[in-house]
PDB file of C-alpha atoms in Angstrom:
ATOM      1  CA  MET A   1      20.297 -10.189 -15.977  1.00 82.00           C
ATOM      2  CA  SER A   2      20.768 -11.461 -12.406  1.00 94.00           C
ATOM      3  CA  LEU A   3      19.446 -14.295 -10.438  1.00 95.00           C
ATOM      4  CA  ARG A   4      17.077 -12.338  -8.299  1.00 95.00           C
ATOM      5  CA  HIS A   5      15.846 -11.001 -11.604  1.00 96.00           C
ATOM      6  CA  ILE A   6      15.175 -13.568 -13.061  1.00 96.00           C
ATOM      7  CA  TYR A   7      13.718 -15.323 -10.094  1.00 96.00           C
ATOM      8  CA  ARG A   8      11.281 -12.495  -9.506  1.00 97.00           C
ATOM      9  CA  ASP A   9      10.279 -11.938 -12.729  1.00 97.00           C
ATOM     10  CA  PHE A  10       9.520 -15.423 -12.257  1.00 97.00           C
ATOM     11  CA  LEU A  11       7.040 -15.357  -9.674  1.00 97.00           C
ATOM     12  CA  VAL A  12       5.651 -11.792 -11.407  1.00 97.00           C
ATOM     13  CA  ARG A  13       4.764 -14.238 -14.289  1.00 96.00           C
ATOM     14  CA  ARG A  14       3.486 -17.242 -11.530  1.00 95.00           C
ATOM     15  CA  CYS A  15       1.473 -14.431  -9.702  1.00 96.00           C
ATOM     16  CA  LEU A  16      -0.906 -13.338 -13.032  1.00 96.00           C
ATOM     17  CA  ARG A  17      -0.574 -17.196 -14.006  1.00 95.00           C
ATOM     18  CA  ARG A  18      -1.681 -18.272 -10.380  1.00 94.00           C
ATOM     19  CA  GLY A  19      -4.043 -15.402  -9.133  1.00 96.00           C
ATOM     20  CA  THR A  20      -7.470 -14.528  -9.218  1.00 97.00           C
ATOM     21  CA  ALA A  21      -7.691 -10.940 -11.300  1.00 97.00           C
ATOM     22  CA  PHE A  22     -10.164  -7.873 -10.688  1.00 98.00           C
ATOM     23  CA  ASP A  23     -13.298  -8.834 -13.129  1.00 97.00           C
ATOM     24  CA  GLU A  24     -15.043  -5.666 -14.619  1.00 97.00           C
ATOM     25  CA  ALA A  25     -18.076  -6.214 -11.961  1.00 98.00           C
ATOM     26  CA  ALA A  26     -15.364  -6.052  -8.831  1.00 98.00           C
ATOM     27  CA  LEU A  27     -13.683  -3.176 -11.096  1.00 98.00           C
ATOM     28  CA  ARG A  28     -17.381  -1.446 -11.078  1.00 98.00           C
ATOM     29  CA  ARG A  29     -17.643  -1.661  -7.393  1.00 98.00           C
ATOM     30  CA  PRO A  30     -17.158   1.001  -5.077  1.00 98.00           C
ATOM     31  CA  ALA A  31     -14.393   1.254  -2.517  1.00 98.00           C
ATOM     32  CA  PHE A  32     -12.323   3.125   0.025  1.00 98.00           C
ATOM     33  CA  ILE A  33      -9.145   2.973   0.231  1.00 98.00           C
ATOM     34  CA  LEU A  34      -7.430   3.179   3.692  1.00 98.00           C
ATOM     35  CA  ALA A  35      -3.443   4.899   3.448  1.00 98.00           C
ATOM     36  CA  PRO A  36      -1.790   4.818   6.821  1.00 98.00           C
ATOM     37  CA  HIS A  37       0.694   7.809   5.542  1.00 97.00           C
ATOM     38  CA  PRO A  38      -0.103  10.055   2.643  1.00 96.00           C
ATOM     39  CA  ASP A  39       1.521   7.918  -0.188  1.00 97.00           C
ATOM     40  CA  ASP A  40       0.665   4.929   0.461  1.00 98.00           C
ATOM     41  CA  GLU A  41      -2.492   4.878  -0.705  1.00 98.00           C
ATOM     42  CA  THR A  42       0.064   5.376  -4.018  1.00 98.00           C
ATOM     43  CA  PHE A  43       2.761   2.616  -3.291  1.00 98.00           C
ATOM     44  CA  GLY A  44       0.626   0.275  -2.370  1.00 98.00           C
ATOM     45  CA  CYS A  45      -2.232   0.293  -4.866  1.00 98.00           C
ATOM     46  CA  GLY A  46      -2.100   3.691  -7.337  1.00 98.00           C
ATOM     47  CA  GLY A  47      -2.561   1.428 -10.145  1.00 98.00           C
ATOM     48  CA  THR A  48      -5.418  -0.763  -9.045  1.00 98.00           C
ATOM     49  CA  ILE A  49      -7.523   2.504  -8.578  1.00 98.00           C
ATOM     50  CA  VAL A  50      -6.554   3.915 -11.764  1.00 98.00           C
ATOM     51  CA  ARG A  51      -8.161   1.030 -12.672  1.00 98.00           C
ATOM     52  CA  LYS A  52     -11.269   0.938 -11.314  1.00 98.00           C
ATOM     53  CA  LEU A  53     -12.148   4.171 -11.601  1.00 98.00           C
ATOM     54  CA  ALA A  54     -11.259   3.564 -15.380  1.00 98.00           C
ATOM     55  CA  ALA A  55     -13.940   0.858 -14.917  1.00 98.00           C
ATOM     56  CA  GLY A  56     -16.247   3.930 -13.419  1.00 98.00           C
ATOM     57  CA  ALA A  57     -16.311   3.024  -9.782  1.00 98.00           C
ATOM     58  CA  THR A  58     -16.056   5.818  -7.133  1.00 98.00           C
ATOM     59  CA  ILE A  59     -13.587   5.556  -4.903  1.00 98.00           C
ATOM     60  CA  HIS A  60     -12.694   7.815  -1.771  1.00 98.00           C
ATOM     61  CA  VAL A  61      -8.427   7.865  -0.247  1.00 98.00           C
ATOM     62  CA  ILE A  62      -9.025   8.081   3.690  1.00 98.00           C
ATOM     63  CA  VAL A  63      -5.303   9.113   4.659  1.00 98.00           C
ATOM     64  CA  MET A  64      -5.147   8.309   8.034  1.00 98.00           C
ATOM     65  CA  THR A  65      -1.612   9.973   9.720  1.00 97.00           C
ATOM     66  CA  ASP A  66      -0.247  13.232   8.635  1.00 94.00           C
ATOM     67  CA  GLY A  67       2.674  12.844   7.373  1.00 92.00           C
ATOM     68  CA  SER A  68       4.830  15.030   9.825  1.00 89.00           C
ATOM     69  CA  ARG A  69       7.288  12.770  11.145  1.00 84.00           C
ATOM     70  CA  ALA A  70       8.639  11.184   7.524  1.00 66.00           C
ATOM     71  CA  PRO A  71      12.454  13.029   7.459  1.00 64.00           C
ATOM     72  CA  ALA A  72      12.663  16.269   5.284  1.00 60.00           C
ATOM     73  CA  SER A  73      13.901  18.914   6.195  1.00 60.00           C
ATOM     74  CA  ALA A  74      10.438  20.387   7.033  1.00 65.00           C
ATOM     75  CA  ALA A  75       9.626  21.716  10.711  1.00 70.00           C
ATOM     76  CA  PRO A  76       6.538  19.188  11.254  1.00 72.00           C
ATOM     77  CA  ALA A  77       3.296  21.370  11.190  1.00 74.00           C
ATOM     78  CA  ASP A  78       4.860  22.183   7.151  1.00 87.00           C
ATOM     79  CA  LEU A  79       6.074  19.287   6.211  1.00 87.00           C
ATOM     80  CA  ALA A  80       2.605  17.903   7.319  1.00 92.00           C
ATOM     81  CA  ALA A  81       0.781  20.984   4.780  1.00 93.00           C
ATOM     82  CA  VAL A  82       3.202  19.973   2.374  1.00 92.00           C
ATOM     83  CA  ARG A  83       2.171  16.167   1.897  1.00 94.00           C
ATOM     84  CA  ARG A  84      -1.716  17.162   2.163  1.00 96.00           C
ATOM     85  CA  ALA A  85      -0.448  19.473  -1.146  1.00 97.00           C
ATOM     86  CA  GLU A  86       1.925  16.337  -2.055  1.00 97.00           C
ATOM     87  CA  THR A  87      -1.758  13.427  -1.906  1.00 98.00           C
ATOM     88  CA  LEU A  88      -4.172  15.235  -3.582  1.00 98.00           C
ATOM     89  CA  GLU A  89      -1.816  16.080  -6.755  1.00 98.00           C
ATOM     90  CA  ALA A  90      -0.863  12.510  -7.010  1.00 98.00           C
ATOM     91  CA  ALA A  91      -4.373  11.763  -6.334  1.00 98.00           C
ATOM     92  CA  ARG A  92      -5.048  13.859  -9.425  1.00 98.00           C
ATOM     93  CA  GLU A  93      -2.610  12.102 -11.346  1.00 98.00           C
ATOM     94  CA  LEU A  94      -3.923   8.642 -10.213  1.00 98.00           C
ATOM     95  CA  GLY A  95      -7.800  10.090 -12.249  1.00 98.00           C
ATOM     96  CA  LEU A  96      -9.089  11.313  -7.933  1.00 98.00           C
ATOM     97  CA  ASP A  97     -10.918  14.334  -7.365  1.00 97.00           C
ATOM     98  CA  ALA A  98     -10.070  16.246  -5.037  1.00 96.00           C
ATOM     99  CA  THR A  99     -13.109  15.505  -2.693  1.00 97.00           C
ATOM    100  CA  TYR A 100     -13.083  11.993  -2.587  1.00 98.00           C
ATOM    101  CA  CYS A 101      -9.856  12.869  -0.779  1.00 98.00           C
ATOM    102  CA  HIS A 102     -10.219  12.291   3.206  1.00 98.00           C
ATOM    103  CA  PHE A 103      -7.555  13.311   5.760  1.00 98.00           C
ATOM    104  CA  LEU A 104      -7.465  12.246   9.404  1.00 97.00           C
ATOM    105  CA  ASP A 105      -4.389  13.960  10.608  1.00 95.00           C
ATOM    106  CA  SER A 106      -4.142  11.386  13.447  1.00 96.00           C
ATOM    107  CA  PRO A 107      -0.047  11.632  14.561  1.00 94.00           C
ATOM    108  CA  ASP A 108       2.615   9.884  12.149  1.00 93.00           C
ATOM    109  CA  GLY A 109       3.739   7.389  14.216  1.00 92.00           C
ATOM    110  CA  ALA A 110       1.773   7.474  16.803  1.00 95.00           C
ATOM    111  CA  LEU A 111      -1.832   5.854  15.065  1.00 96.00           C
ATOM    112  CA  ALA A 112      -2.330   3.476  17.470  1.00 96.00           C
ATOM    113  CA  ALA A 113      -2.204   5.747  20.530  1.00 96.00           C
ATOM    114  CA  HIS A 114      -4.928   7.234  19.023  1.00 96.00           C
ATOM    115  CA  LEU A 115      -7.095   3.827  17.918  1.00 96.00           C
ATOM    116  CA  GLY A 116     -10.049   5.199  19.391  1.00 96.00           C
ATOM    117  CA  ASN A 117     -10.634   8.687  17.280  1.00 97.00           C
ATOM    118  CA  ALA A 118      -9.079   7.408  14.292  1.00 98.00           C
ATOM    119  CA  VAL A 119     -12.152   4.383  14.456  1.00 98.00           C
ATOM    120  CA  GLU A 120     -14.769   7.091  15.173  1.00 98.00           C
ATOM    121  CA  GLN A 121     -13.866   8.822  12.278  1.00 98.00           C
ATOM    122  CA  LEU A 122     -13.463   6.010   9.945  1.00 98.00           C
ATOM    123  CA  VAL A 123     -17.066   4.523  11.295  1.00 97.00           C
ATOM    124  CA  ALA A 124     -18.668   8.198  10.612  1.00 97.00           C
ATOM    125  CA  LEU A 125     -17.076   8.122   6.456  1.00 97.00           C
ATOM    126  CA  PHE A 126     -18.077   4.516   6.312  1.00 97.00           C
ATOM    127  CA  GLU A 127     -22.064   5.565   7.812  1.00 95.00           C
ATOM    128  CA  GLU A 128     -21.559   8.282   4.649  1.00 95.00           C
ATOM    129  CA  TRP A 129     -20.449   7.013   1.778  1.00 94.00           C
ATOM    130  CA  PRO A 130     -21.281   3.640   0.240  1.00 92.00           C
ATOM    131  CA  ALA A 131     -19.039   1.619  -1.001  1.00 96.00           C
ATOM    132  CA  GLU A 132     -18.418  -2.624  -1.299  1.00 97.00           C
ATOM    133  CA  GLN A 133     -14.349  -2.822  -1.079  1.00 98.00           C
ATOM    134  CA  LEU A 134     -12.346  -2.049   1.784  1.00 98.00           C
ATOM    135  CA  PHE A 135      -8.498  -1.405   0.900  1.00 98.00           C
ATOM    136  CA  LEU A 136      -6.005  -1.253   3.360  1.00 98.00           C
ATOM    137  CA  PRO A 137      -2.532  -2.102   4.552  1.00 98.00           C
ATOM    138  CA  TYR A 138      -1.358  -6.130   4.797  1.00 97.00           C
ATOM    139  CA  ARG A 139      -2.123  -6.810   8.957  1.00 95.00           C
ATOM    140  CA  ALA A 140       1.355  -7.932   9.227  1.00 93.00           C
ATOM    141  CA  ASP A 141       3.069  -4.887   7.002  1.00 93.00           C
ATOM    142  CA  GLY A 142       5.968  -4.528   9.717  1.00 86.00           C
ATOM    143  CA  HIS A 143       5.253  -0.274  10.203  1.00 92.00           C
ATOM    144  CA  PRO A 144       3.575   0.431  13.430  1.00 95.00           C
ATOM    145  CA  ASP A 145       0.823   2.313  11.183  1.00 96.00           C
ATOM    146  CA  HIS A 146       0.483   0.502   8.882  1.00 97.00           C
ATOM    147  CA  ILE A 147      -0.488  -1.862  11.142  1.00 97.00           C
ATOM    148  CA  ALA A 148      -2.340   0.102  12.860  1.00 98.00           C
ATOM    149  CA  THR A 149      -4.501   1.480   9.858  1.00 98.00           C
ATOM    150  CA  ALA A 150      -5.524  -2.064   9.223  1.00 98.00           C
ATOM    151  CA  GLU A 151      -7.036  -3.179  12.811  1.00 98.00           C
ATOM    152  CA  ALA A 152      -8.393   0.087  12.717  1.00 98.00           C
ATOM    153  CA  GLY A 153     -10.211  -0.752   9.375  1.00 97.00           C
ATOM    154  CA  PHE A 154     -11.545  -3.960  10.575  1.00 97.00           C
ATOM    155  CA  ARG A 155     -12.416  -2.434  13.609  1.00 97.00           C
ATOM    156  CA  ALA A 156     -14.553   0.328  11.946  1.00 97.00           C
ATOM    157  CA  ALA A 157     -16.537  -2.475   9.345  1.00 96.00           C
ATOM    158  CA  ARG A 158     -17.664  -4.311  12.648  1.00 95.00           C
ATOM    159  CA  LEU A 159     -18.732  -1.028  14.502  1.00 95.00           C
ATOM    160  CA  ALA A 160     -20.207   0.569  11.103  1.00 94.00           C
ATOM    161  CA  GLY A 161     -22.356  -3.110  10.332  1.00 91.00           C
ATOM    162  CA  ARG A 162     -21.091  -2.437   6.719  1.00 88.00           C
ATOM    163  CA  LYS A 163     -19.960  -6.154   5.137  1.00 94.00           C
ATOM    164  CA  PHE A 164     -16.657  -5.649   2.866  1.00 97.00           C
ATOM    165  CA  GLU A 165     -14.788  -7.340   0.791  1.00 97.00           C
ATOM    166  CA  VAL A 166     -11.300  -6.704   1.966  1.00 98.00           C
ATOM    167  CA  TYR A 167      -7.963  -6.387  -0.204  1.00 98.00           C
ATOM    168  CA  GLU A 168      -4.981  -6.033   2.288  1.00 98.00           C
ATOM    169  CA  TYR A 169      -1.721  -4.504   0.313  1.00 98.00           C
ATOM    170  CA  PRO A 170       1.642  -4.990   1.421  1.00 97.00           C
ATOM    171  CA  VAL A 171       3.915  -2.012   1.139  1.00 97.00           C
ATOM    172  CA  TRP A 172       6.965  -3.382   3.404  1.00 95.00           C
ATOM    173  CA  ALA A 173       6.256  -6.491   3.435  1.00 95.00           C
ATOM    174  CA  TRP A 174       8.218  -6.279  -0.867  1.00 96.00           C
ATOM    175  CA  ARG A 175      10.934  -5.937   1.029  1.00 94.00           C
ATOM    176  CA  HIS A 176      12.512  -9.183   1.029  1.00 94.00           C
ATOM    177  CA  TRP A 177      14.457 -11.523  -1.544  1.00 95.00           C
ATOM    178  CA  PRO A 178      13.681 -11.206  -4.672  1.00 97.00           C
ATOM    179  CA  TRP A 179      11.891  -7.974  -4.462  1.00 96.00           C
ATOM    180  CA  VAL A 180      15.106  -6.396  -3.222  1.00 95.00           C
ATOM    181  CA  GLY A 181      18.554  -7.509  -3.548  1.00 93.00           C
ATOM    182  CA  LEU A 182      20.190  -8.655   0.621  1.00 89.00           C
ATOM    183  CA  ARG A 183      23.064  -7.137   1.079  1.00 77.00           C
ATOM    184  CA  LEU A 184      25.987  -8.739   3.132  1.00 63.00           C
ATOM    185  CA  PRO A 185      27.148  -7.735   6.103  1.00 48.00           C
ATOM    186  CA  TYR A 186      23.592  -6.242   6.517  1.00 48.00           C
ATOM    187  CA  GLY A 187      23.399  -4.550   9.578  1.00 48.00           C
ATOM    188  CA  HIS A 188      21.359  -2.100   9.301  1.00 50.00           C
ATOM    189  CA  GLU A 189      19.943  -4.428   7.461  1.00 55.00           C
ATOM    190  CA  PHE A 190      18.169  -6.862   8.943  1.00 62.00           C
ATOM    191  CA  SER A 191      15.023  -6.750   8.533  1.00 81.00           C
ATOM    192  CA  PRO A 192      14.878  -7.278   4.582  1.00 87.00           C
ATOM    193  CA  TRP A 193      16.394 -11.259   5.631  1.00 87.00           C
ATOM    194  CA  ARG A 194      13.980 -11.528   8.681  1.00 88.00           C
ATOM    195  CA  THR A 195      10.959 -10.663   5.674  1.00 90.00           C
ATOM    196  CA  SER A 196      12.717 -12.897   3.301  1.00 93.00           C
ATOM    197  CA  MET A 197      12.832 -16.346   5.510  1.00 92.00           C
ATOM    198  CA  ARG A 198       9.436 -15.264   7.185  1.00 91.00           C
ATOM    199  CA  PHE A 199       8.533 -15.572   3.314  1.00 93.00           C
ATOM    200  CA  ALA A 200      10.268 -18.469   2.427  1.00 92.00           C
ATOM    201  CA  PHE A 201      12.078 -15.865  -0.492  1.00 92.00           C
ATOM    202  CA  GLY A 202       9.558 -14.671  -2.031  1.00 92.00           C
ATOM    203  CA  LEU A 203       7.008 -18.704  -2.476  1.00 91.00           C
ATOM    204  CA  ARG A 204       4.736 -18.198   0.810  1.00 92.00           C
ATOM    205  CA  PHE A 205       4.507 -14.816   0.189  1.00 94.00           C
ATOM    206  CA  THR A 206       2.977 -14.866  -3.465  1.00 92.00           C
ATOM    207  CA  SER A 207       0.605 -17.323  -2.563  1.00 92.00           C
ATOM    208  CA  SER A 208      -0.515 -14.821   0.606  1.00 93.00           C
ATOM    209  CA  PHE A 209      -1.558 -12.705  -1.988  1.00 96.00           C
ATOM    210  CA  THR A 210      -3.340 -14.394  -3.874  1.00 95.00           C
ATOM    211  CA  THR A 211      -5.487 -11.245  -6.182  1.00 98.00           C
ATOM    212  CA  VAL A 212      -3.494 -10.022  -8.155  1.00 98.00           C
ATOM    213  CA  SER A 213      -4.505  -6.159 -10.133  1.00 98.00           C
ATOM    214  CA  ASP A 214      -2.139  -5.795 -13.187  1.00 98.00           C
ATOM    215  CA  VAL A 215      -1.166  -3.144 -13.944  1.00 98.00           C
ATOM    216  CA  ARG A 216       1.388  -2.577 -16.350  1.00 98.00           C
ATOM    217  CA  ALA A 217      -1.159  -0.498 -18.354  1.00 98.00           C
ATOM    218  CA  VAL A 218      -1.375   2.235 -15.929  1.00 98.00           C
ATOM    219  CA  ALA A 219       2.122   2.297 -15.256  1.00 98.00           C
ATOM    220  CA  SER A 220       2.487   5.622 -16.434  1.00 98.00           C
ATOM    221  CA  ALA A 221      -0.028   7.198 -14.261  1.00 98.00           C
ATOM    222  CA  LYS A 222       1.208   5.442 -11.028  1.00 98.00           C
ATOM    223  CA  SER A 223       4.738   6.420 -11.675  1.00 98.00           C
ATOM    224  CA  ALA A 224       3.332   9.807 -11.975  1.00 98.00           C
ATOM    225  CA  ALA A 225       1.885   9.781  -8.520  1.00 98.00           C
ATOM    226  CA  ALA A 226       4.395   8.497  -7.162  1.00 97.00           C
ATOM    227  CA  LEU A 227       6.425  11.586  -8.420  1.00 96.00           C
ATOM    228  CA  ALA A 228       3.226  13.708  -6.920  1.00 97.00           C
ATOM    229  CA  HIS A 229       4.653  13.107  -3.014  1.00 96.00           C
ATOM    230  CA  GLY A 230       8.097  14.968  -4.246  1.00 91.00           C
ATOM    231  CA  SER A 231       9.141  15.415  -0.568  1.00 90.00           C
ATOM    232  CA  GLN A 232       9.735  11.375  -0.193  1.00 91.00           C
ATOM    233  CA  MET A 233      10.899  10.690  -3.034  1.00 91.00           C
ATOM    234  CA  ARG A 234      13.597  13.479  -3.281  1.00 84.00           C
ATOM    235  CA  GLU A 235      17.303  12.944  -5.779  1.00 81.00           C
ATOM    236  CA  GLY A 236      20.544  13.120  -3.904  1.00 71.00           C
ATOM    237  CA  VAL A 237      20.170  12.809  -0.496  1.00 67.00           C
ATOM    238  CA  PRO A 238      22.427  13.681   1.831  1.00 65.00           C
ATOM    239  CA  ALA A 239      23.918  11.349   4.430  1.00 62.00           C
ATOM    240  CA  GLY A 240      21.580  10.512   7.254  1.00 62.00           C
ATOM    241  CA  GLY A 241      18.920  12.148   5.114  1.00 67.00           C
ATOM    242  CA  TRP A 242      15.634   9.221   3.895  1.00 72.00           C
ATOM    243  CA  SER A 243      13.825   8.770   0.428  1.00 84.00           C
ATOM    244  CA  MET A 244      12.313   6.668  -0.776  1.00 89.00           C
ATOM    245  CA  ARG A 245      14.535   6.235  -3.526  1.00 89.00           C
ATOM    246  CA  ILE A 246      17.508   5.486  -1.450  1.00 86.00           C
ATOM    247  CA  VAL A 247      15.825   2.292   0.517  1.00 88.00           C
ATOM    248  CA  SER A 248      17.534  -1.091  -0.615  1.00 89.00           C
ATOM    249  CA  ARG A 249      18.549   0.955  -3.062  1.00 89.00           C
ATOM    250  CA  GLY A 250      15.698   1.633  -4.920  1.00 92.00           C
ATOM    251  CA  ASP A 251      14.913  -2.120  -4.914  1.00 95.00           C
ATOM    252  CA  LEU A 252      11.578  -1.637  -2.988  1.00 95.00           C
ATOM    253  CA  LEU A 253      10.614   1.809  -5.523  1.00 96.00           C
ATOM    254  CA  GLU A 254      11.375  -0.810  -8.377  1.00 97.00           C
ATOM    255  CA  THR A 255       9.221  -3.610  -7.002  1.00 97.00           C
ATOM    256  CA  LEU A 256       6.421  -1.099  -5.661  1.00 98.00           C
ATOM    257  CA  LEU A 257       5.905   0.337 -10.032  1.00 98.00           C
ATOM    258  CA  GLY A 258       6.439  -2.593 -10.509  1.00 97.00           C
ATOM    259  CA  PRO A 259       3.899  -4.439 -12.630  1.00 98.00           C
ATOM    260  CA  ILE A 260       1.695  -6.284 -10.287  1.00 98.00           C
ATOM    261  CA  GLU A 261      -0.006  -4.953  -7.458  1.00 98.00           C
ATOM    262  CA  VAL A 262      -1.235  -8.103  -4.941  1.00 98.00           C
ATOM    263  CA  PHE A 263      -4.086  -9.155  -2.249  1.00 98.00           C
ATOM    264  CA  LYS A 264      -4.878 -10.726   0.557  1.00 97.00           C
ATOM    265  CA  ARG A 265      -8.690 -11.379   0.427  1.00 97.00           C
ATOM    266  CA  SER A 266     -10.927 -11.629   2.986  1.00 97.00           C
ATOM    267  CA  THR A 267     -14.589 -10.634   3.954  1.00 96.00           C
ATOM    268  CA  VAL A 268     -15.754  -8.220   7.474  1.00 92.00           C
ATOM    269  CA  GLY A 269     -18.757  -6.254   8.742  1.00 76.00           C
ATOM    270  CA  ASP A 270     -22.679  -7.674   8.754  1.00 67.00           C
ATOM    271  CA  ASP A 271     -22.552 -11.992   8.466  1.00 59.00           C
ATOM    272  CA  ALA A 272     -18.956 -12.111   6.877  1.00 58.00           C
TER     273      ALA A 272
END
């Protein structure tokens, strides 16, 4: 076992030992899950979705963009339809009925430019369905659509006058050592080095995301949901192609499907 894997496993144990777990009452609370793209609901908190549904919670997944710009062989309109179907199949694998999935269809890669419309749509959903928890991407997750999704979620909660427990989940923020390997020379792989330094090589990361969900018991359901996003999980990707399987040589996917999901907790709305 490499030094990276030894240290990574140490951090996992540290999170499980020191982090705040979801108790049964928290698992039962109704929630909105905001996903910047079709698949982020699975990679960011799919295991926690399974656990909450098993506890009896009502969950609504809201996908912010149409996913049409993700690298694939299909034309944008076709890819958007494919990814919507994949999301519904992934939801089924997680145990969520399709009627609880909502698609806002903002342009992939340009959510910030359409933020006002997205906020209006979220406010309508927040006012229509009762929920106590709001899961959304980490506000510094690195991808513009992830950052815009977080901004839209916080803004809509305030406009709707709703108070939520907020759980920010990382996706791209996981892309640092020891969760992924670092390559030399780094070339276009500089981002994991920069993120590693920002998070003090994992220590500051685990200190920031202090709510921890142990998803080992539901790993098979989360993996099946990930595989349902087939356009993003291709094997044998040609030169210039893209798949979650090749990001950081597969290390990021291994981490996202790992034993824990972590969250940064806060509150928003009402008198928060």
